[in-house]
Amino acid sequence: MRAAVFVEQDKPLSIEEVTPNAVGPREALVRVTASGVCHSDLSVINGGLPFPPPCILGHEGTGIVEEVGDQVTTLKPGDRVVAAFVPACGSCYYCVNGQSNLCDVGATSFTATHATRADGTPLGAMTGLGTFAEAMVVDEAGLVKVETDLPDEQLALIGCGVTTGVGAALNTAQIKPGSSVAVIGCGGVGQAVIQGARIAGASRIFAIDPVELKRKTAEQLGATDLIDPAQGDPVSQVQALTGGRGADYAFEVIGLPETILQAYNTARRGGTVTVVGAARMDATVTMSAFQLFYEEKKLLGCIYGSAQVRRDFPRFIALTETGRLDLGSMVSRRISLDEVNDAFRAMQAGEVIRSVVV
Ligand SMILES: [Zn+2]
Ligand SMILES: [Zn+2]
């Protein structure tokens, strides 16, 4: 099968023929039907998120089960699945405490090998998936069976961006109806936060992004106020629109120390600040200790939208099927696996919300 392999930092992915591993007792072979190109894939390429090469990138995907190991109980050939980039084993401390987004199996699956290159070198797979491939061998814990007629390119986005963003709004921050929400960074995940805020009944949604296409899309998806940070400090712009207070909820969806502080300052006293962006592992945030206690803001981390994938994937699919979640508008380009390197260029140039390999 063909796959897009990360071989060296800051180099284009190598599109090459690889051989998937034989299916283990608790694994399934999935034919990948669509895979979104997410900013975290780029972070692996540029060294921000350390995944050792060589490995198959891609962690936002959907497909059809072709073969299962003899101990697999929840899947059979022909099932449609969405891959979870953090598996949910169902039995570790976190899974039994309703926090499967922190499942212990995640860390171990990151280091396993999943395929081999033509020269025999073993290949890892990003987050145990490797969706930039025609097929992938995945632990059963990382696959969620779904029943829907949604198109593949929309379903793929539920694997990462949609669940992360909508989950941040509904699960992590738990936005209350009527409140005001500021979203800093309106890429795929930011657009999903905006939609989550709309679904939660926010009265004002401030979309903050320097790229016009992203502000326009945000408006279409529910933002009420569009803020271009190039036209002046976004914190004061949000304050001016909220009686000088700031927003009830602020989301950082970029992963930079400077925008994390900006999100903190955009929230009102007593407000909730949610950090969704995946920062570089070596980045640090320095902030006022006085502010931390005096302003009584709630500062929340957020991985995978605090989502319980077996509960939330079907929820987000149902919201899409009934027209409350618009995933079609988030798919900017449908591309082939050979065009994946150009998708990273388009992402950095601000030309797309999401490119999807189909
Ligand atoms: Zn992602
Ligand atoms: Zn678990």
Coordinates of C-alpha atoms and ligand atoms in Angstrom, one line a residue:
M1 CA 0.0 0.0 0.0
R2 CA 1.1 3.6 -0.4
A3 CA 1.7 5.9 2.6
A4 CA 3.1 9.4 3.3
V5 CA 6.2 8.8 5.5
F6 CA 7.9 11.4 7.7
V7 CA 11.6 10.6 7.2
E8 CA 13.4 13.8 8.3
Q9 CA 12.5 17.0 10.1
D10 CA 11.6 19.9 7.9
K11 CA 11.6 17.7 4.7
P12 CA 8.6 16.9 2.6
L13 CA 6.8 13.6 3.4
S14 CA 7.9 10.7 1.2
I15 CA 5.1 9.1 -0.7
E16 CA 6.1 5.5 -1.0
E17 CA 5.0 1.8 -1.1
V18 CA 5.0 0.2 2.4
T19 CA 3.8 -3.1 3.8
P20 CA 1.4 -3.0 6.8
N21 CA 2.1 -5.3 9.7
A22 CA 0.1 -8.5 10.0
V23 CA -3.0 -7.9 12.1
G24 CA -2.4 -8.7 15.8
P25 CA -5.0 -10.4 18.0
R26 CA -6.4 -7.1 19.2
E27 CA -6.0 -5.1 16.0
A28 CA -7.9 -4.3 12.9
L29 CA -6.8 -3.6 9.3
V30 CA -8.7 -0.5 8.1
R31 CA -8.9 0.7 4.5
V32 CA -8.6 4.5 4.9
T33 CA -11.3 6.3 2.9
A34 CA -10.5 9.9 4.1
S35 CA -7.9 11.7 6.2
G36 CA -7.8 15.3 7.2
V37 CA -4.6 17.3 7.2
C38 CA -4.2 18.8 10.6
H39 CA -1.8 21.3 12.0
S40 CA -0.4 18.7 14.4
D41 CA 0.9 16.8 11.4
L42 CA 2.9 19.9 10.5
S43 CA 4.1 20.1 14.1
V44 CA 5.6 16.7 13.8
I45 CA 7.4 17.7 10.5
N46 CA 8.8 20.8 12.0
G47 CA 9.8 19.2 15.3
G48 CA 7.2 20.9 17.6
L49 CA 5.7 17.5 18.5
P50 CA 8.4 14.9 18.8
F51 CA 7.5 11.7 16.9
P52 CA 10.6 9.7 15.9
P53 CA 11.0 9.1 12.1
P54 CA 10.5 7.1 10.1
C55 CA 6.7 7.1 10.7
I56 CA 3.5 7.4 8.7
L57 CA 1.8 10.7 9.5
G58 CA -1.9 11.4 9.8
H59 CA -4.2 11.1 12.8
E60 CA -7.6 12.3 11.6
G61 CA -9.3 9.6 9.6
T62 CA -12.1 7.3 8.7
G63 CA -12.3 4.0 6.9
I64 CA -13.8 0.6 6.5
V65 CA -12.6 -2.5 8.5
E66 CA -11.2 -5.2 6.3
E67 CA -9.8 -7.7 8.7
V68 CA -9.8 -8.2 12.5
G69 CA -7.7 -10.1 15.0
D70 CA -9.2 -13.1 16.8
Q71 CA -9.6 -11.2 20.1
V72 CA -11.4 -8.2 18.6
T73 CA -15.0 -8.1 19.9
T74 CA -16.4 -4.7 18.9
L75 CA -15.6 -4.7 15.1
K76 CA -16.1 -6.9 12.1
P77 CA -15.1 -6.6 8.4
G78 CA -17.3 -4.1 6.6
D79 CA -17.8 -1.8 9.6
R80 CA -17.4 1.9 9.1
V81 CA -15.1 3.4 11.7
V82 CA -13.7 6.8 12.8
A83 CA -10.2 6.5 14.3
A84 CA -9.5 8.1 17.7
F85 CA -6.1 9.7 18.0
V86 CA -6.2 8.8 21.7
P87 CA -7.5 5.3 22.0
A88 CA -10.2 4.5 24.6
C89 CA -9.4 1.1 26.2
G90 CA -12.4 1.2 28.5
S91 CA -10.6 -0.4 31.5
C92 CA -7.7 1.9 32.6
Y93 CA -8.0 4.4 35.5
Y94 CA -8.9 7.3 33.2
C95 CA -11.4 5.4 31.0
V96 CA -13.4 4.1 34.1
N97 CA -13.4 7.6 35.5
G98 CA -15.0 9.1 32.4
Q99 CA -11.7 10.6 31.0
S100 CA -10.9 8.3 28.1
N101 CA -9.2 11.3 26.4
L102 CA -6.4 10.6 28.9
C103 CA -6.4 6.8 28.3
D104 CA -3.2 5.0 29.4
V105 CA -3.1 3.0 26.2
G106 CA -2.3 6.2 24.2
A107 CA 1.2 6.5 25.4
T108 CA 2.1 2.9 24.6
S109 CA 0.6 2.9 21.1
F110 CA 2.7 5.9 20.1
T111 CA 5.9 3.9 20.1
A112 CA 4.7 0.6 18.4
T113 CA 5.7 -0.1 14.8
H114 CA 2.9 -0.5 12.3
A115 CA 4.4 -1.2 8.9
T116 CA 7.7 -1.7 7.1
R117 CA 9.4 0.3 4.3
A118 CA 10.5 -1.4 1.1
D119 CA 14.1 -1.8 2.5
G120 CA 12.7 -3.6 5.6
T121 CA 12.9 -0.6 8.0
P122 CA 10.1 -0.7 10.6
L123 CA 7.7 2.3 10.5
G124 CA 5.9 4.0 13.4
A125 CA 2.5 5.6 12.9
M126 CA 1.5 9.0 14.3
T127 CA -0.6 8.5 17.5
G128 CA -0.8 4.7 16.6
L129 CA -2.8 5.5 13.5
G130 CA -1.0 6.8 10.4
T131 CA -4.0 7.8 8.4
F132 CA -2.0 9.2 5.4
A133 CA -2.0 5.8 3.9
E134 CA -4.3 3.5 1.9
A135 CA -4.7 1.3 4.9
M136 CA -3.7 1.1 8.6
V137 CA -3.4 -1.5 11.3
V138 CA -4.8 -0.1 14.5
D139 CA -5.5 -1.3 18.1
E140 CA -9.2 -1.9 18.6
A141 CA -9.2 0.7 21.4
G142 CA -8.4 3.4 18.8
L143 CA -11.4 2.6 16.5
V144 CA -15.0 3.6 17.0
K145 CA -17.7 1.9 14.9
V146 CA -20.2 4.5 13.5
E147 CA -23.4 4.2 11.6
T148 CA -24.1 7.1 9.3
D149 CA -24.3 8.1 5.6
L150 CA -22.2 11.2 6.1
P151 CA -19.5 11.6 3.3
D152 CA -16.0 10.3 4.2
E153 CA -14.4 13.7 4.0
Q154 CA -16.7 15.1 6.7
L155 CA -16.5 12.0 8.9
A156 CA -12.7 12.1 8.9
L157 CA -12.8 15.5 10.6
I158 CA -14.6 14.0 13.6
G159 CA -11.4 12.0 14.3
C160 CA -9.5 15.1 15.5
G161 CA -10.5 18.7 14.6
V162 CA -14.2 18.6 15.2
T163 CA -14.1 16.5 18.4
T164 CA -11.3 18.7 19.7
G165 CA -13.1 22.0 19.0
V166 CA -16.7 21.1 19.6
G167 CA -15.6 19.1 22.7
A168 CA -13.6 22.1 24.0
A169 CA -16.8 24.2 23.9
L170 CA -19.3 21.6 25.2
N171 CA -17.2 19.3 27.4
T172 CA -14.2 21.3 28.7
A173 CA -15.5 24.8 29.0
Q174 CA -19.2 23.8 29.2
I175 CA -20.4 27.2 27.7
K176 CA -23.6 28.4 29.2
P177 CA -26.4 29.7 27.0
G178 CA -26.4 33.5 26.5
S179 CA -22.7 33.9 27.3
S180 CA -20.0 35.6 25.3
V181 CA -17.2 33.6 23.7
A182 CA -13.8 34.7 22.2
V183 CA -12.0 32.3 19.9
I184 CA -8.3 33.1 19.1
G185 CA -7.3 31.2 16.0
C186 CA -9.9 30.1 13.4
G187 CA -8.3 27.1 11.6
G188 CA -10.2 23.8 11.5
V189 CA -10.3 23.4 15.3
G190 CA -11.1 27.1 15.9
Q191 CA -14.1 26.8 13.5
A192 CA -15.3 23.8 15.5
V193 CA -15.0 25.7 18.8
I194 CA -17.1 28.4 17.2
Q195 CA -19.7 25.9 16.1
G196 CA -19.7 24.3 19.6
A197 CA -20.3 27.8 21.1
R198 CA -23.2 28.3 18.7
I199 CA -24.7 25.0 19.6
A200 CA -24.3 25.8 23.3
G201 CA -26.3 29.0 22.8
A202 CA -23.7 31.7 23.1
S203 CA -25.1 35.2 22.5
R204 CA -21.8 36.7 21.1
I205 CA -19.0 34.8 19.5
F206 CA -15.8 36.8 18.7
A207 CA -13.7 35.2 16.0
I208 CA -10.1 36.4 16.1
D209 CA -7.8 35.6 13.2
P210 CA -5.6 37.6 10.8
V211 CA -6.7 35.6 7.7
E212 CA -9.8 36.9 6.0
L213 CA -10.9 33.5 4.7
K214 CA -11.0 32.2 8.2
R215 CA -13.0 35.2 9.6
K216 CA -15.5 34.8 6.7
T217 CA -15.9 31.1 7.4
A218 CA -16.3 31.8 11.1
E219 CA -19.1 34.2 10.3
Q220 CA -20.8 31.6 8.2
L221 CA -20.4 29.1 11.1
G222 CA -21.8 31.3 13.8
A223 CA -19.4 34.0 14.8
T224 CA -21.2 37.3 15.5
D225 CA -18.1 39.6 15.6
L226 CA -15.0 39.3 13.4
I227 CA -11.8 40.6 14.8
D228 CA -8.6 41.1 12.8
P229 CA -5.6 41.2 15.2
A230 CA -3.7 43.1 12.6
Q231 CA -6.1 46.1 13.1
G232 CA -5.2 46.5 16.8
D233 CA -4.9 44.6 20.1
P234 CA -7.6 41.9 20.1
V235 CA -7.9 42.0 23.9
S236 CA -9.0 45.7 23.8
Q237 CA -11.2 45.0 20.8
V238 CA -13.1 42.3 22.7
Q239 CA -13.2 44.5 25.9
A240 CA -14.7 47.3 23.8
L241 CA -17.5 45.0 22.7
T242 CA -18.2 43.6 26.2
G243 CA -18.6 46.8 28.3
G244 CA -14.9 46.8 29.2
R245 CA -15.1 43.4 30.9
G246 CA -13.9 40.8 28.4
A247 CA -15.6 37.6 27.3
D248 CA -17.2 35.0 29.6
Y249 CA -15.1 32.3 27.8
A250 CA -11.9 32.6 25.9
F251 CA -10.3 29.8 23.8
E252 CA -6.7 29.7 22.5
V253 CA -6.6 27.5 19.4
I254 CA -3.1 28.2 18.1
G255 CA -0.7 26.8 20.7
L256 CA 1.7 29.8 21.1
P257 CA 2.7 31.3 24.5
E258 CA 1.8 34.8 23.3
T259 CA -1.8 33.9 22.2
I260 CA -2.3 31.8 25.4
L261 CA -1.6 35.0 27.4
Q262 CA -3.9 36.9 25.0
A263 CA -6.7 34.4 25.6
Y264 CA -6.2 34.8 29.3
N265 CA -6.5 38.5 29.1
T266 CA -9.5 38.4 26.8
A267 CA -11.6 36.6 29.4
R268 CA -13.4 38.7 32.0
R269 CA -12.7 38.4 35.7
G270 CA -14.1 35.1 36.8
G271 CA -14.3 33.9 33.2
T272 CA -13.0 30.6 31.8
V273 CA -9.9 30.3 29.6
T274 CA -9.4 27.1 27.7
V275 CA -6.1 26.2 26.0
V276 CA -6.9 24.0 23.0
G277 CA -3.8 24.8 20.8
A278 CA -1.0 22.2 20.8
A279 CA 2.1 24.1 21.7
R280 CA 5.7 23.0 21.1
M281 CA 7.0 20.8 23.9
D282 CA 9.7 23.3 24.6
A283 CA 7.5 26.4 24.9
T284 CA 6.7 28.1 28.2
V285 CA 4.2 30.7 29.3
T286 CA 5.1 33.3 31.9
M287 CA 2.3 35.2 33.5
S288 CA 1.4 37.4 36.5
A289 CA 1.0 35.4 39.7
F290 CA -1.1 38.2 41.1
Q291 CA -3.5 38.1 38.2
L292 CA -4.0 34.3 38.7
F293 CA -5.5 34.7 42.1
Y294 CA -7.0 38.2 41.9
E295 CA -8.9 37.8 38.6
E296 CA -10.3 34.4 39.6
K297 CA -10.2 33.1 36.0
K298 CA -10.5 29.4 35.5
L299 CA -7.6 28.2 33.3
L300 CA -8.3 24.9 31.7
G301 CA -6.1 22.6 29.6
C302 CA -7.9 20.6 26.9
I303 CA -6.8 17.5 25.1
Y304 CA -9.0 16.1 22.5
G305 CA -11.9 18.3 23.6
S306 CA -12.2 16.3 26.9
A307 CA -14.1 13.9 24.6
Q308 CA -15.2 10.4 25.4
V309 CA -15.0 9.2 21.8
R310 CA -17.4 6.3 22.1
R311 CA -20.0 8.8 23.5
D312 CA -19.0 11.9 21.5
F313 CA -18.4 10.6 18.0
P314 CA -22.0 9.5 17.7
R315 CA -23.2 12.8 19.2
F316 CA -21.2 14.9 16.8
I317 CA -22.4 12.7 13.9
A318 CA -26.0 13.2 15.0
L319 CA -25.5 17.0 15.3
T320 CA -24.1 17.0 11.7
E321 CA -26.9 14.8 10.3
T322 CA -29.5 17.2 11.7
G323 CA -27.8 20.2 10.3
R324 CA -26.7 21.7 13.6
L325 CA -23.0 21.1 12.9
D326 CA -21.8 22.1 9.5
L327 CA -18.8 20.0 8.5
G328 CA -19.1 20.5 4.8
S329 CA -18.0 24.2 5.1
M330 CA -14.9 23.1 6.9
V331 CA -13.6 21.0 4.0
S332 CA -11.8 23.4 1.7
R333 CA -10.0 20.9 -0.6
R334 CA -10.3 17.3 -1.5
I335 CA -6.8 16.0 -2.5
S336 CA -5.0 12.8 -3.3
L337 CA -2.2 11.3 -1.1
D338 CA 0.4 12.6 -3.6
E339 CA -0.7 16.2 -2.9
V340 CA -0.3 16.0 0.9
N341 CA 2.9 18.1 0.9
D342 CA 1.1 20.9 -0.9
A343 CA -1.6 20.7 1.7
F344 CA 0.9 21.8 4.3
R345 CA 2.0 24.7 2.1
A346 CA -1.7 25.7 1.7
M347 CA -2.2 25.4 5.4
Q348 CA 0.7 27.8 6.2
A349 CA -0.4 30.2 3.5
G350 CA -3.8 30.4 5.2
E351 CA -5.5 29.2 2.0
V352 CA -7.6 26.5 3.6
I353 CA -9.7 25.5 6.7
R354 CA -9.0 21.8 6.1
S355 CA -7.6 19.8 3.2
V356 CA -8.8 16.2 3.2
V357 CA -7.0 13.3 1.5
V358 CA -9.6 11.1 -0.2
Ligands
ZN1 ZN -5.2 16.9 14.7
ZN2 ZN -8.1 3.5 28.9

